């Protein structure tokens, strides 16, 4: 009896992945307001069958049922692991446990990861080299080693006859809704959020990966999260910009506030910037969605951090935000720090310590005692104009 619909995204290529609309966090770091998917694809040639990536822990039974709609786990000859993170690779053990003939095809680093994380025995693993191909019978899979997207072992698999690129995390986005890219009105927004959360620290490796696939005739991009891109130029176009670190006239403002002084300061700054035509997304860290902050960090040219002083240091939420900026490595060039305190300073020097290693050019900073005075507002407006000049210089 058929219980699952497993769409054919190209001749002999079936989607056998699963949807997880209820998941709300990833890596205890990334909020998932619309859940996610764990995409997997079964490619059937005239002689051999390959399974490309698998699914998250807990979905093995449903995964097996989906594969059984068009084939059987027993008929798989190759399991291809484009990436070893458990959301895609956990069910490899399930498949290889049920099927004693299938080989796991991985990069050299992938072999190490498969043994370490999933205990896959050496004799079940075949290490591929860059640009190596496997013939399934009328279906040729080419492996393209593309490391650090966002783990060291990552690669792409390209189905030559049909022009399908299986890219795993790269080009992905977290939503459980919509099967094709053009079915999701906010597709680029979700893709940008995902890029900021996961790929932005590895921009240079992403650029290298794009260069490697530039001359391929790609008709479909089939990632392992979110929709299948049957209009691949859309996502490729924005990835070209994001991996190059292209910024726009945008300043992201993130702040914490306790009794409103810091909020008054950042709002004054935001008003001046907006008056100069600059886009200013403003995030109160008390209830901000970290994924939205990551999204705006992808193309903001400036970053403003606002924080009160708590026991001589920054507010803990501002520490978290500054740490995110440090690890996500956004392309922003200019920064401003606005801080306030009641009876003891400290937040400004703490912020300087944290932002120093990011390479941001801090073009203005102010530490205010109590609510901002008229002189403080004047100084904030002056700092804002300096920041606006820098941002609008386009450099
Ligand atoms: Fe979707 Fe890096 O795992």
XYZ file of C-alpha atoms and ligand atoms in Angstrom:
398
model
C 0.000 0.000 0.000
C 1.264 3.417 -0.904
C 1.355 5.807 2.050
C 3.851 8.433 0.944
C 4.189 10.541 -2.159
C 7.803 10.577 -3.339
C 8.002 13.101 -6.187
C 10.268 12.461 -9.146
C 12.365 15.634 -9.472
C 14.131 14.370 -12.634
C 13.929 11.123 -14.565
C 14.667 8.305 -12.113
C 15.422 10.738 -9.269
C 12.959 10.573 -6.384
C 12.674 12.731 -3.318
C 12.639 10.360 -0.335
C 13.346 12.884 2.429
C 11.167 13.772 5.410
C 9.545 16.942 6.773
C 9.896 18.137 10.367
C 7.524 21.106 10.703
C 7.488 20.987 14.525
C 11.212 21.365 15.111
C 11.925 24.756 16.660
C 15.686 24.801 17.287
C 18.767 23.561 15.509
C 22.120 23.023 17.238
C 20.620 24.791 20.302
C 21.445 27.949 18.359
C 19.292 28.457 15.289
C 15.542 29.085 15.711
C 13.350 27.326 13.138
C 10.041 29.239 12.975
C 8.800 27.040 10.126
C 10.582 23.798 11.039
C 12.791 22.172 8.440
C 13.213 19.183 6.154
C 15.876 16.516 5.805
C 16.032 15.931 2.079
C 17.286 12.696 0.625
C 17.229 11.522 -2.980
C 17.167 8.119 -4.596
C 18.794 7.956 -8.028
C 17.970 4.861 -10.075
C 20.167 3.986 -13.034
C 19.689 1.026 -15.370
C 22.109 -1.043 -13.315
C 22.679 0.583 -9.940
C 20.837 2.666 -7.374
C 22.312 5.427 -5.246
C 20.927 7.123 -2.156
C 22.093 10.687 -1.650
C 22.225 11.752 2.001
C 19.831 10.445 4.646
C 17.726 11.856 7.492
C 17.732 13.085 11.081
C 17.627 10.641 14.034
C 14.102 9.415 14.741
C 12.916 9.351 11.136
C 14.432 6.031 10.041
C 11.129 4.136 9.806
C 9.421 6.833 7.733
C 12.530 7.105 5.576
C 12.468 3.361 4.898
C 8.777 3.581 3.946
C 9.490 6.394 1.519
C 12.329 4.533 -0.144
C 10.052 1.494 -0.405
C 7.577 3.501 -2.504
C 10.006 3.376 -5.430
C 12.623 0.772 -4.527
C 13.890 -0.952 -1.412
C 16.675 -0.318 1.054
C 17.994 -3.739 -0.004
C 18.424 -2.535 -3.601
C 20.696 0.400 -2.800
C 24.230 0.002 -4.145
C 25.729 3.292 -3.020
C 24.988 5.609 -0.131
C 26.488 9.006 -0.810
C 27.327 11.179 2.154
C 27.752 14.765 1.023
C 28.010 15.902 4.652
C 28.470 14.097 7.966
C 26.314 16.207 10.304
C 23.810 13.893 11.994
C 20.714 15.524 10.464
C 21.818 14.061 7.125
C 24.037 11.149 8.047
C 22.505 9.413 11.049
C 20.339 7.033 9.006
C 23.388 5.794 7.087
C 23.887 3.260 9.887
C 20.273 2.143 9.490
C 20.630 1.650 5.719
C 23.995 -0.101 5.902
C 22.721 -2.255 8.758
C 19.811 -3.487 6.656
C 21.706 -3.769 3.402
C 24.991 -5.661 3.538
C 26.160 -4.877 -0.007
C 25.875 -1.069 -0.197
C 29.028 1.016 -0.033
C 29.303 4.420 1.548
C 30.876 6.965 -0.811
C 32.554 9.857 0.980
C 35.454 12.278 0.872
C 38.616 11.395 2.767
C 37.544 13.625 5.666
C 34.075 12.125 5.352
C 35.480 8.643 5.955
C 37.001 9.794 9.241
C 33.706 11.410 10.268
C 31.635 8.343 9.313
C 33.792 6.137 11.519
C 33.873 8.623 14.395
C 30.201 9.601 14.539
C 28.418 6.536 13.207
C 30.884 3.664 13.676
C 30.804 2.743 9.986
C 33.353 -0.059 9.413
C 36.266 0.597 7.070
C 35.252 -2.150 4.632
C 31.886 -0.442 3.963
C 33.522 2.847 2.990
C 34.843 3.910 -0.397
C 36.737 7.200 -0.472
C 36.105 9.244 -3.607
C 38.405 11.827 -5.135
C 37.505 15.204 -6.569
C 35.753 14.969 -9.967
C 35.530 11.174 -9.752
C 32.436 9.689 -11.387
C 30.258 6.658 -10.735
C 28.143 5.168 -13.515
C 24.744 3.851 -12.411
C 23.806 2.873 -15.979
C 22.634 5.896 -17.958
C 23.079 8.045 -14.849
C 26.508 9.421 -14.045
C 27.238 10.886 -10.639
C 30.178 13.236 -10.402
C 31.607 14.147 -7.008
C 32.829 17.666 -6.424
C 34.844 18.123 -3.263
C 33.763 21.407 -1.645
C 35.171 21.507 1.894
C 34.111 23.658 4.855
C 30.502 24.182 3.859
C 30.248 24.250 6.922
C 32.153 21.135 8.030
C 35.470 19.919 6.626
C 34.214 16.814 4.803
C 31.559 18.420 2.582
C 31.125 17.714 -1.117
C 28.528 18.083 -3.874
C 27.192 15.343 -6.128
C 26.252 16.269 -9.692
C 24.018 14.112 -11.870
C 25.429 14.795 -15.319
C 22.626 13.581 -17.613
C 19.924 15.571 -15.821
C 21.912 18.564 -14.585
C 20.930 18.052 -10.937
C 23.299 19.352 -8.272
C 22.885 17.723 -4.857
C 24.429 20.355 -2.612
C 23.456 19.253 0.922
C 23.509 22.267 3.297
C 24.749 24.731 0.674
C 21.814 26.523 -1.017
C 19.508 25.168 1.703
C 16.949 26.935 3.869
C 14.938 25.983 6.896
C 11.256 25.657 6.161
C 9.054 22.602 6.074
C 6.605 24.250 3.674
C 6.716 24.346 -0.103
C 8.425 21.772 -2.283
C 9.883 24.000 -5.000
C 11.571 27.373 -4.571
C 8.874 29.244 -6.490
C 6.217 28.011 -4.042
C 7.759 30.032 -1.194
C 7.084 33.781 -1.427
C 9.844 34.659 1.087
C 12.315 32.140 -0.273
C 15.234 34.583 -0.532
C 14.602 35.908 2.991
C 14.705 32.388 4.403
C 17.778 31.570 2.352
C 19.527 34.695 3.636
C 18.695 33.829 7.219
C 20.079 30.321 6.717
C 23.194 31.645 4.989
C 23.816 34.028 7.888
C 23.385 31.333 10.498
C 25.385 28.591 8.828
C 27.455 29.604 5.814
C 28.543 33.194 6.529
C 31.628 32.229 8.586
C 32.792 30.199 5.576
C 32.165 32.775 2.860
C 35.525 32.297 1.191
C 35.016 28.538 0.949
C 31.532 29.149 -0.420
C 32.995 31.404 -3.092
C 35.482 28.717 -3.998
C 32.678 26.179 -4.267
C 30.696 28.477 -6.563
C 33.747 28.843 -8.789
C 34.028 25.072 -9.028
C 30.474 24.651 -10.260
C 30.359 27.782 -12.419
C 30.613 25.959 -15.733
C 28.234 23.133 -14.900
C 24.915 23.023 -16.713
C 22.764 23.068 -13.565
C 19.048 22.707 -14.211
C 18.000 21.840 -10.676
C 19.661 22.349 -7.294
C 18.539 19.763 -4.771
C 19.789 20.747 -1.295
C 19.196 18.804 1.900
C 17.067 21.433 3.676
C 14.053 23.216 2.294
C 12.828 23.525 -1.263
C 14.278 22.200 -4.469
C 15.487 25.016 -6.679
C 14.019 24.456 -10.122
C 15.020 28.078 -10.854
C 18.648 27.625 -9.808
C 19.819 31.023 -11.056
C 17.875 32.790 -8.305
C 19.706 31.135 -5.444
C 23.043 31.084 -7.289
C 22.730 34.819 -7.899
C 22.268 35.728 -4.243
C 24.956 33.285 -3.133
C 27.395 35.046 -5.489
C 26.689 38.295 -3.620
C 26.682 36.856 -0.128
C 29.866 34.825 -0.512
C 31.578 37.899 -1.965
C 30.553 39.855 1.157
C 28.593 42.454 -0.822
C 26.917 44.929 1.520
C 24.120 47.439 1.067
C 23.168 50.757 2.685
C 22.067 49.034 5.862
C 23.030 49.325 9.531
C 21.821 46.664 11.929
C 21.216 47.853 15.488
C 21.171 45.311 18.305
C 20.683 46.406 21.875
C 19.680 45.465 25.376
C 18.036 47.933 27.699
C 17.103 47.816 31.388
C 15.434 51.154 32.193
C 15.241 52.613 28.701
C 18.371 54.801 28.489
C 20.160 52.622 25.956
C 16.975 52.252 23.950
C 16.588 56.030 23.726
C 20.180 56.292 22.486
C 19.908 53.676 19.746
C 16.546 54.996 18.593
C 18.001 58.475 18.242
C 20.819 57.037 16.128
C 18.385 54.969 14.040
C 16.260 58.051 13.300
C 19.271 59.957 11.980
C 20.405 57.049 9.790
C 16.917 56.510 8.412
C 16.778 60.214 7.648
C 19.810 59.652 5.448
C 18.036 56.872 3.554
C 19.755 53.968 5.276
C 17.884 50.784 6.131
C 18.065 50.263 9.916
C 16.697 46.970 11.279
C 16.489 47.412 15.052
C 16.595 44.430 17.412
C 15.829 44.557 21.130
C 17.755 41.491 22.303
C 15.221 40.781 25.048
C 12.909 39.229 22.458
C 14.837 39.258 19.180
C 14.956 36.249 16.867
C 18.643 35.422 16.458
C 17.946 34.082 12.966
C 16.630 37.483 11.871
C 19.770 39.139 13.242
C 21.908 36.643 11.321
C 19.914 37.437 8.169
C 20.573 41.161 8.454
C 24.238 40.626 9.247
C 24.673 39.030 5.803
C 24.510 42.337 3.927
C 24.634 45.142 6.534
C 27.484 47.600 6.076
C 27.381 48.778 9.670
C 26.663 47.310 13.123
C 25.566 49.236 16.210
C 25.709 47.631 19.631
C 23.793 49.217 22.492
C 24.104 47.987 26.067
C 23.686 49.089 29.654
C 26.327 48.282 32.228
C 25.698 45.299 34.487
C 28.182 44.876 37.342
C 30.907 46.646 35.407
C 30.421 44.708 32.181
C 28.048 44.561 29.204
C 24.537 43.212 29.660
C 24.690 39.407 29.094
C 22.383 39.650 26.053
C 24.766 42.144 24.470
C 27.663 39.797 25.234
C 25.793 37.087 23.335
C 25.203 39.411 20.386
C 28.832 40.564 20.297
C 29.951 36.946 20.410
C 27.627 36.104 17.515
C 29.150 38.929 15.479
C 32.573 37.572 16.303
C 31.842 33.969 15.235
C 29.533 34.619 12.281
C 32.089 36.937 10.642
C 29.702 39.275 8.846
C 31.098 41.549 6.124
C 30.146 44.835 7.905
C 32.982 47.343 8.068
C 31.777 50.035 10.464
C 30.617 49.901 14.054
C 29.250 52.149 16.796
C 28.910 51.322 20.484
C 26.407 53.130 22.693
C 26.361 52.316 26.391
C 24.809 53.609 29.582
C 25.426 53.151 33.288
C 23.974 54.092 36.639
C 26.791 54.328 39.175
C 29.723 52.453 37.628
C 31.149 52.346 34.119
C 32.464 49.285 32.322
C 30.260 48.296 29.394
C 32.118 50.383 26.829
C 35.543 48.960 27.553
C 34.027 45.450 27.639
C 32.425 46.052 24.225
C 35.717 47.345 22.835
C 37.468 44.207 24.067
C 34.884 41.963 22.404
C 34.562 43.817 19.112
C 38.285 44.545 18.688
C 39.137 41.181 17.093
C 36.213 41.410 14.626
C 38.029 44.008 12.522
C 35.075 46.428 12.668
C 36.173 50.057 12.405
C 34.396 51.616 15.395
C 33.631 55.122 14.133
C 31.950 56.333 17.312
C 31.332 55.317 20.907
C 29.549 56.910 23.830
C 29.048 55.968 27.461
C 26.201 57.871 29.116
C 25.486 58.236 32.836
C 21.774 57.757 33.492
C 19.212 58.910 30.917
C 20.768 60.697 27.932
C 21.008 64.487 28.305
C 20.570 67.009 25.498
C 24.363 67.078 25.137
C 24.371 63.291 24.863
C 21.711 63.393 22.144
C 23.783 65.959 20.251
C 26.781 63.690 20.450
C 24.738 60.682 19.304
C 23.506 62.659 16.298
C 27.088 63.610 15.437
C 28.214 59.988 15.693
C 25.243 58.946 13.569
C 26.206 61.382 10.826
C 29.770 60.056 10.788
C 28.441 56.505 10.515
C 25.990 57.507 7.773
C 28.810 59.141 5.758
C 30.873 55.971 6.001
C 27.992 53.680 5.097
C 26.845 55.805 2.176
C 30.388 55.973 0.831
C 29.601 52.433 -0.298
C 32.993 51.110 0.727
Fe 22.046 20.219 7.731
Fe 25.238 20.826 8.536
O 23.642 19.890 8.559
